[in-house]
Amino acid sequence: MAERWSLMPRATPTNIAEIGSNGKLTVLVVCTELDRLNQSSPIGIFCEMARGAAEDLRKNEYLYSRYQFAWLDGPEVATNIVMGNMEPPNILVFNYTTYEFYLSDDEPQKMTRASIVTWLNQLADAIEKNTAVAQGGWDMFWLLHGFH
């Protein structure tokens, strides 16, 4: 069966809904177009590490069925989701349907390929058990933007 999305497509304001409509949570890797392939920059190193974690997830049916990786060019989309600063390099898990998101307790500079996979595995387990605490959500979005 052909994949709908590549391993880690670029997410934009115009396609994030489509990426998020596959029933999976979207793992958004915040980087920049200019630095994401530059292995001598912190952003490039982080993006390559996240891409490696995405490869690891593809080999794990439990996790692969729950997550789709994507990358963002700059912090704007992520900042709008979390309503706070999300400077690159960074990572978050986003549920487009509910507008909820999850952040790791680890600082991006201290993350490893394995720690990203471990975090996503623990998050999937917590969501399965209804013990995960999501942030944001449509109610918070409307409340903060004054549309109630």
Coordinates of C-alpha atoms in Angstrom, one line a residue:
M1 CA 0.0 0.0 0.0
A2 CA 1.4 3.4 -1.0
E3 CA 2.1 6.0 1.7
R4 CA -0.1 9.1 1.7
W5 CA 2.7 11.3 3.0
S6 CA 6.4 11.0 2.7
L7 CA 8.4 10.3 5.8
M8 CA 8.5 13.9 6.9
P9 CA 6.7 16.3 4.6
R10 CA 6.8 20.1 4.9
A11 CA 3.7 21.3 6.9
T12 CA 2.3 24.7 5.9
P13 CA -0.8 26.7 6.9
T14 CA -2.4 25.4 3.7
N15 CA -1.7 21.7 4.1
I16 CA -1.5 21.1 7.8
A17 CA -5.3 20.2 7.9
E18 CA -4.7 17.6 5.2
I19 CA -1.7 16.1 7.0
G20 CA -3.7 16.1 10.3
S21 CA -6.8 14.5 8.8
N22 CA -5.3 11.0 8.5
G23 CA -6.3 9.9 12.0
K24 CA -2.8 10.3 13.4
L25 CA -1.3 12.9 15.6
T26 CA 1.2 15.1 13.8
V27 CA 4.7 15.4 15.2
L28 CA 5.8 18.9 14.1
V29 CA 9.5 19.5 13.9
V30 CA 10.2 23.2 14.0
C31 CA 13.2 24.1 11.9
T32 CA 14.1 26.4 9.0
E33 CA 14.3 25.8 5.3
L34 CA 17.8 27.3 5.2
D35 CA 19.3 25.3 8.1
R36 CA 17.4 22.0 8.1
L37 CA 19.9 20.2 5.8
N38 CA 22.9 21.9 7.3
Q39 CA 24.5 19.3 9.5
S40 CA 26.9 21.9 11.0
S41 CA 24.0 23.9 12.5
P42 CA 22.0 23.0 15.7
I43 CA 18.8 23.2 13.6
G44 CA 20.1 20.8 10.9
I45 CA 21.4 18.4 13.5
F46 CA 18.0 18.4 15.3
C47 CA 16.0 18.0 12.1
E48 CA 18.2 15.0 11.0
M49 CA 17.8 13.5 14.5
A50 CA 14.0 13.9 14.2
R51 CA 14.0 12.4 10.7
G52 CA 15.9 9.4 12.2
A53 CA 13.2 9.1 14.9
A54 CA 10.5 9.2 12.1
E55 CA 12.4 6.3 10.4
D56 CA 12.4 4.4 13.7
L57 CA 8.6 4.9 14.1
R58 CA 7.9 3.5 10.6
K59 CA 9.4 0.2 11.8
N60 CA 7.1 0.1 14.9
E61 CA 3.5 -0.5 13.9
Y62 CA 2.1 0.6 17.3
L63 CA 3.8 4.1 16.9
Y64 CA 3.5 4.3 13.2
S65 CA -0.3 3.9 13.4
R66 CA -0.4 6.9 15.7
Y67 CA 2.0 9.5 14.4
Q68 CA 2.9 11.3 11.2
F69 CA 6.0 13.5 11.2
A70 CA 6.1 16.8 9.4
W71 CA 8.5 19.8 9.5
L72 CA 7.8 23.5 9.7
D73 CA 9.8 26.3 8.1
G74 CA 10.2 28.7 11.0
P75 CA 8.2 29.1 14.2
E76 CA 5.1 30.9 13.0
V77 CA 2.7 27.9 12.7
A78 CA 4.0 26.3 16.0
T79 CA 3.8 29.6 17.8
N80 CA 0.1 30.0 16.7
I81 CA -0.7 26.5 17.9
V82 CA 0.9 26.8 21.4
M83 CA 0.3 30.5 21.7
G84 CA 3.8 31.0 22.9
N85 CA 7.4 31.0 21.7
M86 CA 8.5 27.9 19.7
E87 CA 11.9 28.9 18.2
P88 CA 13.7 26.3 16.1
P89 CA 14.9 23.7 16.7
N90 CA 11.8 22.4 18.5
I91 CA 9.2 19.6 18.4
L92 CA 5.6 19.2 19.4
V93 CA 2.8 16.7 18.9
F94 CA -0.4 18.3 17.4
N95 CA -3.9 16.9 17.2
Y96 CA -5.5 19.0 14.3
T97 CA -9.0 17.7 15.1
T98 CA -9.1 19.0 18.6
Y99 CA -6.3 21.7 18.3
E100 CA -4.6 20.1 21.4
F101 CA -0.9 19.7 21.6
Y102 CA 1.7 18.0 23.7
L103 CA 5.2 19.1 24.5
S104 CA 8.1 17.1 25.8
D105 CA 9.6 17.9 29.2
D106 CA 13.1 17.6 27.5
E107 CA 14.8 20.6 26.1
P108 CA 15.3 20.2 22.3
Q109 CA 19.1 20.6 22.7
K110 CA 19.1 17.6 25.1
M111 CA 16.9 15.3 23.0
T112 CA 18.3 12.3 21.1
R113 CA 16.7 10.2 18.4
A114 CA 16.0 7.5 21.0
S115 CA 14.5 10.0 23.5
I116 CA 12.1 11.3 20.9
V117 CA 10.9 7.7 20.2
T118 CA 10.6 7.0 23.9
W119 CA 8.6 10.2 24.5
L120 CA 6.2 9.4 21.6
N121 CA 5.8 5.8 22.9
Q122 CA 5.1 7.1 26.5
L123 CA 2.7 9.7 25.1
A124 CA 0.9 7.0 23.0
D125 CA 0.5 4.8 26.0
A126 CA -0.8 7.7 28.1
I127 CA -3.3 8.7 25.4
E128 CA -4.4 5.1 25.2
K129 CA -5.0 5.0 29.0
N130 CA -6.6 8.5 29.0
T131 CA -3.9 9.8 31.3
A132 CA -2.2 12.2 28.9
V133 CA -2.7 15.9 29.7
A134 CA -3.1 17.8 26.5
Q135 CA -2.6 21.6 26.3
G136 CA -4.6 24.0 24.2
G137 CA -7.7 22.8 22.4
W138 CA -10.4 24.6 20.5
D139 CA -12.1 25.9 23.7
M140 CA -8.8 27.6 24.7
F141 CA -8.3 28.9 21.1
W142 CA -11.7 30.6 21.0
L143 CA -11.5 31.9 24.5
L144 CA -8.2 33.6 23.9
H145 CA -9.2 34.9 20.5
G146 CA -12.5 36.4 21.8
F147 CA -14.8 34.5 19.5
H148 CA -17.2 33.1 22.2

